[in-house]
Every structure is written in structure tokens, then in C-alpha cells.
mmCIF file of C-alpha atoms in Angstrom:
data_model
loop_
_atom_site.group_PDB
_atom_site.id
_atom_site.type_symbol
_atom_site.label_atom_id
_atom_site.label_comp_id
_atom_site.label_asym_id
_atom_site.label_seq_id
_atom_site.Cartn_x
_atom_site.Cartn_y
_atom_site.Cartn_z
ATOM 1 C CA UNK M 440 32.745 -83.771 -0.190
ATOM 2 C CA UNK M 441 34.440 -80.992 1.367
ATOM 3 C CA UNK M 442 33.760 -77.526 0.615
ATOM 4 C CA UNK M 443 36.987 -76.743 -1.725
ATOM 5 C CA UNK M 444 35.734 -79.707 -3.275
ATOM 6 C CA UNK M 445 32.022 -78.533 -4.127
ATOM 7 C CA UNK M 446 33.087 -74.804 -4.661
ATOM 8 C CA UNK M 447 35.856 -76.308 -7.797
ATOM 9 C CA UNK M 448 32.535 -78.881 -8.722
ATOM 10 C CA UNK M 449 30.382 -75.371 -9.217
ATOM 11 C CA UNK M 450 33.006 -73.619 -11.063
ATOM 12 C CA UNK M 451 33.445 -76.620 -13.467
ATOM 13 C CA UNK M 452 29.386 -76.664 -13.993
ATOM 14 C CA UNK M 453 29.537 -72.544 -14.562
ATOM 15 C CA UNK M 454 32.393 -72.771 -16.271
ATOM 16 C CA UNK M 455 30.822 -75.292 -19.225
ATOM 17 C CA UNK M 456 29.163 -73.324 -22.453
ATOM 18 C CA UNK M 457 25.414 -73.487 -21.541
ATOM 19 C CA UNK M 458 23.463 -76.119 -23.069
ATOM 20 C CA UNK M 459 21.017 -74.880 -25.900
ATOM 21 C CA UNK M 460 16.962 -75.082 -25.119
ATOM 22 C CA UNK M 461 15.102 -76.563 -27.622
ATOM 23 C CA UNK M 462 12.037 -74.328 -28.931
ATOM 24 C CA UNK M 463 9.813 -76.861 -28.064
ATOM 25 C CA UNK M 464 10.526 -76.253 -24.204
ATOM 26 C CA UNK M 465 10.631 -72.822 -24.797
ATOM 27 C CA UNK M 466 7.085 -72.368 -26.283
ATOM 28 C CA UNK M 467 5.586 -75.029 -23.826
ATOM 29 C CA UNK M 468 7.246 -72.709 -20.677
ATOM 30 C CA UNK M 469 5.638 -69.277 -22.473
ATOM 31 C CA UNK M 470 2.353 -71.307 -22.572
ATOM 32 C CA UNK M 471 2.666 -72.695 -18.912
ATOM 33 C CA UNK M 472 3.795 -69.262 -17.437
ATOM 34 C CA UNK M 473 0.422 -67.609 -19.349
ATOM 35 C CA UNK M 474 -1.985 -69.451 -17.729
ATOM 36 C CA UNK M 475 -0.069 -69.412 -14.270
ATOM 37 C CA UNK M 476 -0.482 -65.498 -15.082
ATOM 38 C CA UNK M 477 -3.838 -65.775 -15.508
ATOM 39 C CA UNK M 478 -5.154 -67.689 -12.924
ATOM 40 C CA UNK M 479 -3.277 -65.616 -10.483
ATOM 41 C CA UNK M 480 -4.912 -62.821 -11.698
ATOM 42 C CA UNK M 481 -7.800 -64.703 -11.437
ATOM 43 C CA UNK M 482 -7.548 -65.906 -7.950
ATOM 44 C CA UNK M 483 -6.096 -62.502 -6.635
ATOM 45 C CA UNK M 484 -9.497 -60.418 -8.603
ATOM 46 C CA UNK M 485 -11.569 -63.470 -6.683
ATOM 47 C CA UNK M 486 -9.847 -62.529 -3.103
ATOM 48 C CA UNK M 487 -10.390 -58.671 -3.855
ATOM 49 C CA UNK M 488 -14.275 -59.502 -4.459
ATOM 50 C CA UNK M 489 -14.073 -61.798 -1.624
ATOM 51 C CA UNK M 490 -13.085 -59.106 0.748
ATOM 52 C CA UNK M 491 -15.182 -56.404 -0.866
ATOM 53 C CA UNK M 492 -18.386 -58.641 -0.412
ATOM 54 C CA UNK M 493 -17.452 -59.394 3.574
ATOM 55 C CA UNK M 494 -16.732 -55.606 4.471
ATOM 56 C CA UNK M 495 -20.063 -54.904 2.691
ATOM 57 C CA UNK M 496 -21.992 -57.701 4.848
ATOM 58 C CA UNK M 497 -20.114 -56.444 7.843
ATOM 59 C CA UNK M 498 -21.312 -52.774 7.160
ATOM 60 C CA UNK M 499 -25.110 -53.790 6.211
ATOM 61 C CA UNK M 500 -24.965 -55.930 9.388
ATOM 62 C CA UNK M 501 -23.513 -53.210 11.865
ATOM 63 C CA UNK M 502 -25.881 -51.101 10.895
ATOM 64 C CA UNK M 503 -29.050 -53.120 11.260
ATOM 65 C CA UNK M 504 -27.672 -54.661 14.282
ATOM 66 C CA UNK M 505 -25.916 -51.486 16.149
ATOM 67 C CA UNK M 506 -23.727 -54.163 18.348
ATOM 68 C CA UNK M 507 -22.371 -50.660 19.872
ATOM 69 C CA UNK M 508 -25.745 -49.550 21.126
ATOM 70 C CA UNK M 509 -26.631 -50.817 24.746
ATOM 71 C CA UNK M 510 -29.507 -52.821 24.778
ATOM 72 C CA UNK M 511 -32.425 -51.871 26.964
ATOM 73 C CA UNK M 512 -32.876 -53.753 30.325
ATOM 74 C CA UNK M 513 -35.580 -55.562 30.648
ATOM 75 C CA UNK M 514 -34.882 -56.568 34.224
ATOM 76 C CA UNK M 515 -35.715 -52.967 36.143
ATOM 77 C CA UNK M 516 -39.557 -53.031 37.368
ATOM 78 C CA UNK M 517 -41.133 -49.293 35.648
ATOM 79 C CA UNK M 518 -41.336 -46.861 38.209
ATOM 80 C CA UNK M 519 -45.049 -46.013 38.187
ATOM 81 C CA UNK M 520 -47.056 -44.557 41.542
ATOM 82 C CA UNK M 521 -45.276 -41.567 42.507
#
């Protein structure tokens, strides 16, 4: 099929009076699209607590663990005997 041919087999299809939905489709899509709704509300509230709860671990664990602090050495002899 060349592409004068698809671009006159497109016109024909947009051409044609649409076809008429029956209610039944219509109220089972308004029911599907509600819970898609809601459970990607769901999942994106889960992510946001998710992330909340890590950067509050992080935090609590930076600052019992101070990784920025340099740890003492325990490798010099004291200097006593002056």
C-alpha cells in the first residue's frame, strides 16, 4: 500500500458518521478510569511517604553517625614524657 493509498483509506475511515457507543461501554469505561484514578493516587501518596520516610532515616542516621566528622586515629602512639 502506497502512501496516496493509505492517506485516501484514512479519509474514507474519518470521513464515515461515527459509530454510536453503547451505555454499557460507557459506564464500564467511567468505572475502569475511577479506580485507575484511584490507585494512582494511591501509589503516587505511597511514593511521597516512601520518600518522606527515607530522607527522615537519612537525617536520623547522619546525625547519629556524623559520616562528615573525621574519625580519631587510633594508630599515633600518645605523646607522654616530655
Amino acid at each position: 500500500m502506497s502512501g496516496n493509498d493509505r492517506e485516501a483509506a484514512v479519509r474514507r475511515l474519518l470521513e464515515q458518521a461515527p459509530r454510536p457507543v453503547s451505555p454499557e461501554i460507557h459506564t464500564e469505561a467511567v468505572r475502569r478510569g475511577g479506580r485507575m484514578l484511584r490507585r494512582r493516587t494511591l501509589a503516587r501518596r505511597l511514593m511521597w511517604l516512601l520518600l518522606l520516610a527515607a530522607a527522615v532515616a537519612f537525617t536520623v542516621w547522619a546525625l547519629t553517625a556524623r559520616p562528615w566528622v573525621e574519625p580519631p586515629s587510633d594508630t599515633t602512639p600518645p605523646l607522654t614524657g616530655w
